Amino acid sequence: MLNLPDLLSAWGQANFAQVLNNTLEHYRAHLPLQQGLTHSSYVSDTPLTALVLKAHATEHYLQLQLGILYSGIIAGSCCSDDPSPICEQGEYCEVLLVINLNTAQAEVKLLAS
């Protein structure tokens, strides 16, 4: 479970996109990025970018459907003189981020593509 009070505080503010990206970068190890890979084998350390696709607020929760752009690595498969070059591939996945409005506790899950 994630604790996202800063993200919750930024909801509806002009800086929300920046706070969202900073927050997800901080919690990237807790995101289902590895499971969302479609073109590569491992998630790279390249910074990610999140886009809000849909948002829905209820009395108790804020639900955000996010598109995440990130990079994956295909190690050793790029044709060159180096036997094990690292090639990054663009990756995209969608996740649902549900934040409890009272506690700022959040859960994230990968959405089927």
CSV table of C-alpha atoms in Angstrom, one decimal:
chain,number,residue,atom,x,y,z
A,1,MET,CA,0.0,0.0,0.0
A,2,LEU,CA,1.3,3.5,-0.9
A,3,ASN,CA,0.9,6.6,1.2
A,4,LEU,CA,0.2,9.6,-1.1
A,5,PRO,CA,-0.8,12.7,0.9
A,6,ASP,CA,1.2,15.1,-1.3
A,7,LEU,CA,-0.5,13.8,-4.4
A,8,LEU,CA,-3.9,14.0,-2.8
A,9,SER,CA,-3.2,17.6,-1.7
A,10,ALA,CA,-2.1,18.5,-5.3
A,11,TRP,CA,-5.4,17.1,-6.8
A,12,GLY,CA,-7.1,19.9,-8.7
A,13,GLN,CA,-4.1,22.2,-8.5
A,14,ALA,CA,-2.0,23.5,-11.5
A,15,ASN,CA,1.0,21.5,-10.4
A,16,PHE,CA,-0.8,18.1,-10.2
A,17,ALA,CA,0.9,16.6,-13.3
A,18,GLN,CA,4.4,17.4,-11.9
A,19,VAL,CA,3.5,16.1,-8.4
A,20,LEU,CA,2.0,12.9,-10.0
A,21,ASN,CA,5.2,12.3,-12.0
A,22,ASN,CA,7.5,12.9,-9.1
A,23,THR,CA,5.4,10.7,-6.8
A,24,LEU,CA,5.2,7.8,-9.3
A,25,GLU,CA,9.0,8.1,-9.9
A,26,HIS,CA,9.6,7.9,-6.2
A,27,TYR,CA,7.3,4.8,-5.9
A,28,ARG,CA,8.3,3.2,-9.2
A,29,ALA,CA,9.4,0.0,-7.5
A,30,HIS,CA,5.8,-0.4,-6.3
A,31,LEU,CA,4.3,0.1,-9.7
A,32,PRO,CA,3.5,-2.9,-12.0
A,33,LEU,CA,5.8,-1.7,-14.7
A,34,GLN,CA,7.6,-5.1,-15.1
A,35,GLN,CA,4.2,-6.8,-15.6
A,36,GLY,CA,3.2,-4.2,-18.2
A,37,LEU,CA,6.2,-4.8,-20.5
A,38,THR,CA,5.3,-5.8,-24.0
A,39,HIS,CA,8.4,-5.0,-26.1
A,40,SER,CA,11.3,-5.7,-23.7
A,41,SER,CA,12.5,-7.8,-20.9
A,42,TYR,CA,13.3,-5.5,-18.0
A,43,VAL,CA,12.3,-2.0,-16.8
A,44,SER,CA,15.0,0.6,-17.3
A,45,ASP,CA,15.9,3.4,-14.9
A,46,THR,CA,14.8,6.0,-17.4
A,47,PRO,CA,12.3,8.4,-15.9
A,48,LEU,CA,8.7,7.7,-16.5
A,49,THR,CA,5.8,10.0,-17.5
A,50,ALA,CA,2.3,9.5,-16.4
A,51,LEU,CA,-0.8,10.9,-18.1
A,52,VAL,CA,-4.3,11.0,-16.5
A,53,LEU,CA,-6.7,9.3,-18.8
A,54,LYS,CA,-9.7,9.3,-16.6
A,55,ALA,CA,-10.5,10.6,-13.1
A,56,HIS,CA,-13.4,9.8,-10.9
A,57,ALA,CA,-14.0,11.0,-7.3
A,58,THR,CA,-16.5,9.4,-4.9
A,59,GLU,CA,-17.2,10.3,-1.3
A,60,HIS,CA,-14.3,8.2,-0.1
A,61,TYR,CA,-11.9,7.6,-3.0
A,62,LEU,CA,-10.2,9.2,-5.9
A,63,GLN,CA,-9.7,6.8,-8.8
A,64,LEU,CA,-7.2,7.7,-11.5
A,65,GLN,CA,-6.7,5.7,-14.7
A,66,LEU,CA,-3.2,6.5,-15.8
A,67,GLY,CA,-1.2,5.9,-18.9
A,68,ILE,CA,2.4,5.4,-18.1
A,69,LEU,CA,5.2,5.9,-20.6
A,70,TYR,CA,8.5,4.3,-19.7
A,71,SER,CA,11.4,2.4,-21.1
A,72,GLY,CA,12.3,-1.3,-21.0
A,73,ILE,CA,15.6,-3.0,-21.8
A,74,ILE,CA,16.4,-5.8,-24.2
A,75,ALA,CA,19.8,-6.9,-23.1
A,76,GLY,CA,22.1,-8.5,-25.6
A,77,SER,CA,19.8,-8.4,-28.6
A,78,CYS,CA,20.9,-5.3,-30.5
A,79,CYS,CA,23.0,-6.2,-33.5
A,80,SER,CA,26.4,-4.5,-33.1
A,81,ASP,CA,30.0,-5.4,-32.4
A,82,ASP,CA,29.3,-5.4,-28.6
A,83,PRO,CA,28.1,-8.9,-27.6
A,84,SER,CA,25.7,-7.5,-25.0
A,85,PRO,CA,24.6,-4.0,-25.7
A,86,ILE,CA,21.7,-2.6,-23.8
A,87,CYS,CA,18.8,-1.4,-26.0
A,88,GLU,CA,16.0,0.6,-24.6
A,89,GLN,CA,12.5,0.2,-26.0
A,90,GLY,CA,9.5,2.5,-25.4
A,91,GLU,CA,6.9,0.9,-23.2
A,92,TYR,CA,3.3,1.9,-22.3
A,93,CYS,CA,0.9,0.5,-19.8
A,94,GLU,CA,-2.3,1.6,-18.0
A,95,VAL,CA,-2.8,1.4,-14.3
A,96,LEU,CA,-5.7,2.2,-11.9
A,97,LEU,CA,-4.6,4.2,-8.9
A,98,VAL,CA,-7.2,4.3,-6.1
A,99,ILE,CA,-6.5,6.8,-3.3
A,100,ASN,CA,-8.5,6.8,0.0
A,101,LEU,CA,-9.5,10.5,0.5
A,102,ASN,CA,-9.4,10.2,4.3
A,103,THR,CA,-6.1,8.3,4.8
A,104,ALA,CA,-4.2,9.0,1.5
A,105,GLN,CA,-3.5,5.3,1.4
A,106,ALA,CA,-3.5,4.1,-2.2
A,107,GLU,CA,-3.5,0.9,-4.2
A,108,VAL,CA,-2.3,0.5,-7.8
A,109,LYS,CA,-3.1,-2.2,-10.3
A,110,LEU,CA,-2.2,-2.9,-13.9
A,111,LEU,CA,-5.1,-2.7,-16.3
A,112,ALA,CA,-5.4,-5.2,-19.1
A,113,SER,CA,-4.5,-3.7,-22.5
